[in-house]
GROMACS .gro file of C-alpha atoms in nm:
model
  349
    1MET     CA    1   1.368  -0.744  -1.452
    2LYS     CA    2   1.700  -0.967  -1.433
    3SER     CA    3   1.834  -0.998  -1.066
    4ASP     CA    4   2.195  -0.896  -1.208
    5HIS     CA    5   2.029  -0.511  -1.270
    6ARG     CA    6   1.758  -0.492  -1.045
    7ILE     CA    7   1.745  -0.280  -0.779
    8ILE     CA    8   1.743  -0.493  -0.430
    9GLY     CA    9   1.594  -0.192  -0.189
   10TYR     CA   10   1.271  -0.176  -0.432
   11ASP     CA   11   1.274  -0.596  -0.362
   12LEU     CA   12   1.351  -0.514  -0.011
   13MET     CA   13   1.080  -0.204   0.069
   14ARG     CA   14   0.799  -0.444  -0.088
   15THR     CA   15   0.881  -0.728   0.164
   16ILE     CA   16   0.867  -0.489   0.442
   17ALA     CA   17   0.554  -0.300   0.359
   18ILE     CA   18   0.331  -0.586   0.288
   19PHE     CA   19   0.401  -0.706   0.626
   20MET     CA   20   0.355  -0.364   0.758
   21VAL     CA   21   0.009  -0.436   0.567
   22VAL     CA   22  -0.033  -0.714   0.740
   23ALA     CA   23   0.050  -0.553   1.075
   24ILE     CA   24  -0.241  -0.282   0.987
   25HIS     CA   25  -0.526  -0.499   0.877
   26SER     CA   26  -0.423  -0.719   1.206
   27ASN     CA   27  -0.466  -0.427   1.446
   28VAL     CA   28  -0.747  -0.356   1.309
   29VAL     CA   29  -0.968  -0.513   1.625
   30TYR     CA   30  -0.720  -0.402   1.873
   31LEU     CA   31  -0.776  -0.060   1.741
   32GLY     CA   32  -1.112  -0.071   1.781
   33ARG     CA   33  -1.215  -0.161   2.137
   34ASN     CA   34  -0.910  -0.060   2.344
   35GLN     CA   35  -0.947   0.339   2.276
   36GLY     CA   36  -0.754   0.549   2.548
   37SER     CA   37  -0.542   0.263   2.699
   38ILE     CA   38  -0.168   0.254   2.673
   39GLY     CA   39  -0.183  -0.042   2.498
   40TRP     CA   40  -0.442   0.155   2.256
   41PHE     CA   41  -0.154   0.452   2.186
   42ILE     CA   42   0.147   0.249   2.091
   43VAL     CA   43  -0.075   0.023   1.860
   44MET     CA   44  -0.191   0.344   1.712
   45GLU     CA   45   0.156   0.495   1.642
   46LEU     CA   46   0.280   0.168   1.541
   47THR     CA   47  -0.023   0.117   1.281
   48ALA     CA   48   0.032   0.521   1.195
   49ILE     CA   49   0.421   0.462   1.101
   50CYS     CA   50   0.345   0.164   0.889
   51LEU     CA   51   0.151   0.366   0.678
   52VAL     CA   52   0.419   0.398   0.404
   53SER     CA   53   0.317   0.020   0.296
   54VAL     CA   54   0.095   0.152   0.075
   55PRO     CA   55   0.255   0.461  -0.086
   56LEU     CA   56   0.574   0.225  -0.115
   57PHE     CA   57   0.414  -0.038  -0.372
   58PHE     CA   58   0.290   0.287  -0.591
   59MET     CA   59   0.609   0.427  -0.547
   60ILE     CA   60   0.774   0.118  -0.711
   61SER     CA   61   0.512   0.084  -0.963
   62GLY     CA   62   0.637   0.405  -1.057
   63ALA     CA   63   0.971   0.390  -1.056
   64LEU     CA   64   0.955   0.038  -1.267
   65LEU     CA   65   0.711   0.140  -1.504
   66LEU     CA   66   0.787   0.507  -1.584
   67ASP     CA   67   1.156   0.534  -1.567
   68SER     CA   68   1.161   0.290  -1.889
   69ASP     CA   69   1.241   0.337  -2.270
   70ARG     CA   70   1.020   0.127  -2.420
   71ILE     CA   71   0.645   0.268  -2.399
   72ILE     CA   72   0.414  -0.021  -2.316
   73GLY     CA   73   0.168   0.031  -2.599
   74ILE     CA   74  -0.264  -0.014  -2.551
   75ARG     CA   75  -0.208  -0.331  -2.732
   76GLU     CA   76   0.045  -0.461  -2.498
   77LEU     CA   77  -0.121  -0.314  -2.211
   78PHE     CA   78  -0.468  -0.516  -2.278
   79THR     CA   79  -0.312  -0.852  -2.364
   80ARG     CA   80  -0.041  -0.890  -2.131
   81ARG     CA   81   0.004  -0.639  -1.859
   82LEU     CA   82  -0.331  -0.589  -1.714
   83PRO     CA   83  -0.452  -0.997  -1.781
   84LYS     CA   84  -0.087  -1.021  -1.569
   85GLN     CA   85  -0.258  -0.814  -1.258
   86PHE     CA   86  -0.606  -0.846  -1.277
   87ILE     CA   87  -0.656  -1.204  -1.358
   88PRO     CA   88  -0.573  -1.323  -1.031
   89PHE     CA   89  -0.773  -0.998  -0.874
   90ILE     CA   90  -1.008  -1.183  -0.995
   91PHE     CA   91  -1.018  -1.502  -0.913
   92TRP     CA   92  -0.970  -1.399  -0.544
   93SER     CA   93  -1.259  -1.154  -0.543
   94LEU     CA   94  -1.457  -1.436  -0.644
   95ILE     CA   95  -1.297  -1.629  -0.343
   96TYR     CA   96  -1.371  -1.369  -0.099
   97THR     CA   97  -1.706  -1.324  -0.226
   98ILE     CA   98  -1.791  -1.714  -0.188
   99LEU     CA   99  -1.622  -1.710   0.150
  100ARG     CA  100  -1.849  -1.412   0.294
  101ILE     CA  101  -2.199  -1.627   0.133
  102ALA     CA  102  -2.051  -1.954   0.339
  103MET     CA  103  -1.986  -1.726   0.649
  104GLY     CA  104  -2.407  -1.560   0.579
  105LYS     CA  105  -2.254  -1.243   0.601
  106ILE     CA  106  -2.393  -1.169   0.224
  107PRO     CA  107  -2.680  -1.311   0.060
  108LEU     CA  108  -2.602  -1.564  -0.222
  109SER     CA  109  -2.769  -1.380  -0.522
  110ILE     CA  110  -2.641  -1.257  -0.867
  111GLU     CA  111  -2.654  -0.900  -0.680
  112SER     CA  112  -2.336  -1.007  -0.434
  113PHE     CA  113  -2.096  -1.075  -0.772
  114ALA     CA  114  -2.271  -0.830  -0.941
  115LYS     CA  115  -2.122  -0.547  -0.681
  116LEU     CA  116  -1.760  -0.659  -0.760
  117LEU     CA  117  -1.757  -0.403  -1.038
  118TYR     CA  118  -1.797  -0.148  -0.800
  119GLU     CA  119  -1.702  -0.208  -0.466
  120PRO     CA  120  -1.405  -0.492  -0.372
  121ALA     CA  121  -1.498  -0.837  -0.223
  122TYR     CA  122  -1.302  -0.720   0.105
  123TYR     CA  123  -1.168  -0.376   0.236
  124GLN     CA  124  -0.806  -0.450   0.105
  125PHE     CA  125  -0.927  -0.514  -0.265
  126TRP     CA  126  -0.936  -0.113  -0.292
  127PHE     CA  127  -0.590  -0.111  -0.392
  128MET     CA  128  -0.637  -0.305  -0.673
  129TYR     CA  129  -0.939  -0.084  -0.829
  130THR     CA  130  -0.709   0.219  -0.766
  131LEU     CA  131  -0.397   0.035  -0.936
  132LEU     CA  132  -0.626  -0.034  -1.245
  133ALA     CA  133  -0.712   0.307  -1.292
  134ILE     CA  134  -0.362   0.411  -1.238
  135TYR     CA  135  -0.242   0.067  -1.517
  136LEU     CA  136  -0.515   0.198  -1.752
  137LEU     CA  137  -0.369   0.517  -1.775
  138LEU     CA  138  -0.024   0.403  -1.813
  139PRO     CA  139   0.098   0.475  -2.164
  140VAL     CA  140  -0.058   0.761  -2.146
  141LEU     CA  141   0.148   0.843  -1.829
  142GLN     CA  142   0.459   0.694  -1.980
  143THR     CA  143   0.421   0.885  -2.279
  144MET     CA  144   0.357   1.233  -2.084
  145VAL     CA  145   0.709   1.229  -1.842
  146SER     CA  146   0.901   1.111  -2.123
  147TYR     CA  147   0.857   1.497  -2.291
  148LEU     CA  148   0.822   1.672  -1.892
  149ASN     CA  149   1.138   1.800  -1.764
  150GLN     CA  150   1.276   1.757  -1.395
  151LYS     CA  151   1.102   2.120  -1.272
  152GLN     CA  152   0.794   2.023  -1.463
  153ILE     CA  153   0.758   1.733  -1.253
  154GLU     CA  154   0.843   1.859  -0.956
  155TYR     CA  155   0.548   2.137  -1.007
  156MET     CA  156   0.289   1.849  -1.053
  157LEU     CA  157   0.441   1.686  -0.734
  158ILE     CA  158   0.358   2.049  -0.552
  159LEU     CA  159   0.035   2.096  -0.707
  160TRP     CA  160  -0.057   1.719  -0.589
  161PHE     CA  161   0.089   1.758  -0.210
  162VAL     CA  162  -0.113   2.079  -0.187
  163PHE     CA  163  -0.462   1.990  -0.314
  164SER     CA  164  -0.454   1.630  -0.228
  165ILE     CA  165  -0.284   1.591   0.104
  166VAL     CA  166  -0.239   1.936   0.221
  167VAL     CA  167  -0.580   2.079   0.189
  168PRO     CA  168  -0.785   1.713   0.262
  169SER     CA  169  -0.555   1.685   0.601
  170VAL     CA  170  -0.586   2.048   0.751
  171SER     CA  171  -1.019   2.010   0.634
  172HIS     CA  172  -1.016   1.713   0.866
  173PHE     CA  173  -0.964   1.898   1.167
  174ILE     CA  174  -1.007   2.308   1.093
  175ASP     CA  175  -1.441   2.251   1.033
  176GLY     CA  176  -1.487   2.480   0.682
  177PHE     CA  177  -1.139   2.481   0.580
  178MET     CA  178  -1.163   2.379   0.160
  179ILE     CA  179  -1.137   2.441  -0.143
  180SER     CA  180  -1.419   2.461  -0.423
  181GLU     CA  181  -1.508   2.050  -0.564
  182HIS     CA  182  -1.436   2.215  -0.956
  183ILE     CA  183  -1.106   2.276  -0.872
  184ASP     CA  184  -1.065   1.869  -1.037
  185LEU     CA  185  -0.699   1.787  -1.096
  186ILE     CA  186  -0.707   1.405  -1.246
  187LEU     CA  187  -0.322   1.406  -1.302
  188CYS     CA  188  -0.195   1.566  -0.970
  189GLU     CA  189  -0.483   1.378  -0.766
  190GLY     CA  190  -0.477   1.127  -0.509
  191TYR     CA  191  -0.214   0.763  -0.527
  192ILE     CA  192  -0.128   0.872  -0.906
  193GLY     CA  193   0.093   1.077  -0.696
  194TYR     CA  194   0.297   0.846  -0.543
  195PHE     CA  195   0.315   0.666  -0.856
  196LEU     CA  196   0.467   0.995  -0.999
  197LEU     CA  197   0.711   1.067  -0.683
  198GLY     CA  198   0.825   0.698  -0.727
  199TYR     CA  199   0.937   0.792  -1.097
  200TYR     CA  200   1.028   1.136  -0.957
  201LEU     CA  201   1.329   0.973  -0.640
  202LYS     CA  202   1.437   0.704  -0.894
  203LYS     CA  203   1.544   0.962  -1.201
  204TYR     CA  204   1.660   1.251  -1.082
  205LYS     CA  205   1.755   1.181  -0.652
  206ARG     CA  206   1.940   0.831  -0.648
  207LYS     CA  207   2.227   0.982  -0.505
  208CYS     CA  208   2.071   1.215  -0.246
  209LYS     CA  209   2.256   1.198   0.085
  210ILE     CA  210   2.167   0.924   0.339
  211ASN     CA  211   2.186   1.159   0.632
  212MET     CA  212   1.906   1.390   0.462
  213ALA     CA  213   1.694   1.048   0.425
  214VAL     CA  214   1.696   0.962   0.782
  215ILE     CA  215   1.612   1.315   0.865
  216LEU     CA  216   1.297   1.313   0.644
  217THR     CA  217   1.195   0.962   0.770
  218VAL     CA  218   1.233   1.063   1.129
  219VAL     CA  219   1.043   1.416   1.104
  220GLY     CA  220   0.768   1.208   0.867
  221ILE     CA  221   0.643   0.970   1.120
  222LEU     CA  222   0.734   1.193   1.386
  223LEU     CA  223   0.442   1.434   1.228
  224THR     CA  224   0.230   1.162   1.174
  225GLY     CA  225   0.215   1.017   1.526
  226ILE     CA  226   0.174   1.377   1.645
  227ALA     CA  227  -0.103   1.430   1.435
  228ALA     CA  228  -0.253   1.075   1.586
  229TYR     CA  229  -0.223   1.200   1.897
  230VAL     CA  230  -0.376   1.562   1.834
  231GLU     CA  231  -0.699   1.352   1.654
  232TRP     CA  232  -0.770   1.165   1.970
  233VAL     CA  233  -0.709   1.474   2.224
  234TYR     CA  234  -0.902   1.702   1.957
  235SER     CA  235  -1.221   1.411   1.991
  236ILE     CA  236  -1.207   1.386   2.346
  237ASN     CA  237  -1.232   1.771   2.424
  238HIS     CA  238  -1.522   1.833   2.121
  239LYS     CA  239  -1.687   1.511   2.260
  240MET     CA  240  -1.642   1.398   1.949
  241LYS     CA  241  -1.640   1.022   1.811
  242TYR     CA  242  -1.337   0.912   1.709
  243VAL     CA  243  -1.308   0.814   1.369
  244GLY     CA  244  -0.926   0.736   1.334
  245TYR     CA  245  -0.827   0.948   1.013
  246VAL     CA  246  -0.468   0.989   1.062
  247TYR     CA  247  -0.389   0.631   1.112
  248GLN     CA  248  -0.604   0.530   0.857
  249SER     CA  249  -0.531   0.777   0.554
  250TYR     CA  250  -0.210   0.701   0.353
  251LEU     CA  251  -0.267   1.102   0.197
  252LEU     CA  252  -0.124   1.269   0.488
  253PRO     CA  253   0.232   1.480   0.486
  254GLY     CA  254   0.368   1.293   0.746
  255VAL     CA  255   0.342   0.980   0.557
  256VAL     CA  256   0.459   1.160   0.200
  257VAL     CA  257   0.794   1.299   0.375
  258SER     CA  258   0.897   0.934   0.597
  259VAL     CA  259   0.792   0.724   0.298
  260ILE     CA  260   1.059   0.994   0.086
  261GLY     CA  261   1.280   0.921   0.333
  262ILE     CA  262   1.253   0.561   0.331
  263PHE     CA  263   1.258   0.526  -0.042
  264LEU     CA  264   1.568   0.686  -0.073
  265ILE     CA  265   1.722   0.499   0.154
  266PHE     CA  266   1.661   0.149   0.023
  267GLN     CA  267   1.688   0.268  -0.342
  268ARG     CA  268   2.040   0.300  -0.230
  269LEU     CA  269   2.116  -0.044  -0.088
  270GLU     CA  270   2.369  -0.225  -0.233
  271ILE     CA  271   2.354  -0.605  -0.127
  272GLY     CA  272   2.657  -0.870  -0.314
  273HIS     CA  273   2.539  -1.026  -0.618
  274LYS     CA  274   2.583  -1.403  -0.490
  275SER     CA  275   2.483  -1.345  -0.124
  276ILE     CA  276   2.232  -1.530   0.047
  277SER     CA  277   2.031  -1.284   0.190
  278LYS     CA  278   1.954  -1.108  -0.155
  279LYS     CA  279   1.837  -1.401  -0.276
  280MET     CA  280   1.612  -1.449   0.038
  281VAL     CA  281   1.486  -1.087  -0.044
  282ILE     CA  282   1.432  -1.119  -0.402
  283LYS     CA  283   1.231  -1.495  -0.364
  284LEU     CA  284   1.020  -1.273  -0.081
  285SER     CA  285   0.945  -1.036  -0.237
  286GLU     CA  286   0.803  -1.244  -0.513
  287LEU     CA  287   0.589  -1.348  -0.287
  288SER     CA  288   0.450  -1.046  -0.149
  289MET     CA  289   0.162  -1.009  -0.375
  290GLY     CA  290  -0.003  -1.393  -0.276
  291VAL     CA  291   0.065  -1.277   0.083
  292PHE     CA  292  -0.148  -0.964  -0.011
  293TYR     CA  293  -0.419  -1.200  -0.139
  294ILE     CA  294  -0.381  -1.440   0.119
  295HIS     CA  295  -0.306  -1.280   0.458
  296MET     CA  296  -0.702  -1.178   0.543
  297LEU     CA  297  -0.877  -1.499   0.472
  298ILE     CA  298  -0.626  -1.639   0.745
  299LEU     CA  299  -0.695  -1.308   0.922
  300ILE     CA  300  -1.052  -1.410   0.918
  301VAL     CA  301  -1.003  -1.763   0.996
  302MET     CA  302  -0.788  -1.666   1.300
  303GLU     CA  303  -1.045  -1.399   1.429
  304HIS     CA  304  -1.357  -1.639   1.374
  305LEU     CA  305  -1.181  -1.919   1.578
  306GLY     CA  306  -1.125  -1.600   1.878
  307VAL     CA  307  -0.768  -1.566   1.822
  308SER     CA  308  -0.796  -1.147   1.774
  309GLY     CA  309  -0.510  -1.023   2.012
  310GLU     CA  310  -0.724  -0.757   2.125
  311LYS     CA  311  -0.630  -0.821   2.501
  312SER     CA  312  -0.259  -0.853   2.458
  313ILE     CA  313   0.005  -0.646   2.235
  314LEU     CA  314   0.224  -0.907   2.274
  315ILE     CA  315  -0.050  -1.197   2.112
  316LEU     CA  316  -0.092  -0.906   1.903
  317GLY     CA  317   0.228  -0.903   1.771
  318VAL     CA  318   0.241  -1.286   1.760
  319LYS     CA  319  -0.091  -1.306   1.529
  320THR     CA  320   0.087  -1.042   1.309
  321VAL     CA  321   0.350  -1.229   1.245
  322LEU     CA  322   0.177  -1.573   1.255
  323ILE     CA  323  -0.054  -1.439   0.954
  324TYR     CA  324   0.264  -1.345   0.770
  325VAL     CA  325   0.473  -1.671   0.762
  326LEU     CA  326   0.181  -1.847   0.724
  327SER     CA  327   0.052  -1.624   0.364
  328LEU     CA  328   0.417  -1.710   0.295
  329ILE     CA  329   0.392  -2.083   0.328
  330GLY     CA  330   0.040  -2.019   0.135
  331THR     CA  331   0.211  -1.832  -0.108
  332TYR     CA  332   0.485  -2.083  -0.158
  333ILE     CA  333   0.263  -2.398  -0.233
  334ILE     CA  334   0.039  -2.200  -0.497
  335ASN     CA  335   0.364  -2.111  -0.653
  336LEU     CA  336   0.469  -2.497  -0.685
  337ILE     CA  337   0.144  -2.534  -0.889
  338PRO     CA  338   0.112  -2.452  -1.241
  339VAL     CA  339  -0.253  -2.412  -1.304
  340LEU     CA  340  -0.321  -2.230  -0.934
  341ARG     CA  341   0.025  -2.008  -0.968
  342SER     CA  342  -0.078  -1.865  -1.322
  343ALA     CA  343  -0.458  -1.812  -1.216
  344LEU     CA  344  -0.411  -1.667  -0.888
  345LEU     CA  345  -0.082  -1.526  -0.868
  346GLY     CA  346  -0.029  -1.422  -1.274
  347ARG     CA  347   0.303  -1.604  -1.301
  348ARG     CA  348   0.368  -1.870  -1.543
  349THR     CA  349   0.741  -1.975  -1.471
   0.00000   0.00000   0.00000
């Protein structure tokens, strides 16, 4: 997409979202070792706010790929779209697997590499497996939405919200609350719902009032924060092990509400055509996928050197910013070398 016609708000959302992803992963050690402290509650609530990050990525992809006049053919999908996204994923999976072998985390064996077919090389890579599934459906999804009207899309989103968001969330807090596993709504389940939601908001809600978008954002953040606190209190009162379901799940009612608000706010954002800030946002956005791949390598090294931030929120914050900046620098350097740019970032120019 040429910068003249691109929605700069999507670039800004992508930039903010990848920083939030770094923050979530940076916070893991602190949240695992300081349960019940004031600092722990603060970090838990901040992590809960950052849960909009992954949904934003799916929604941006849905908005850009589904709201298109040109249907991506199966040939194009397998010769251009999939290689561009997933050849770098394969290389990075191999890099992380080799690193884990070198650190003694897994054995040097054929099985360690064969597991990549069904098990992520590192936990953040689950995102790419999910994205692969959606990409494989892309020609079908594009054709499907081109024939659906607004009411039909809304109906699908309602089904998704009920069966993928509300029911699992309620069943986590209320024992025995469930529906039959045989109700299988494959096109209205999981993260594909965010993909459709991004398309819907771009196509039908571009002119939503900013006040409503802000209200949705605030209400959603409050819902997620309250849910995280309630889960903690519930586990204490019932003498259960606290698992942190709320601050680890992207499929929550509060997350859906807040991410809708954020998406509506940013997709209306305009920045001057020739402004320095616009160019900077676009550049940071273009580096975001590299940050996704690199940041865990830096995090692993820092924690191996004893820089975990588990005893101080301030150090944790500095650690998060440092990981993000170093990841940007690493991606920028890779981008300067053609062979690495193609293999590790999927970019030719």
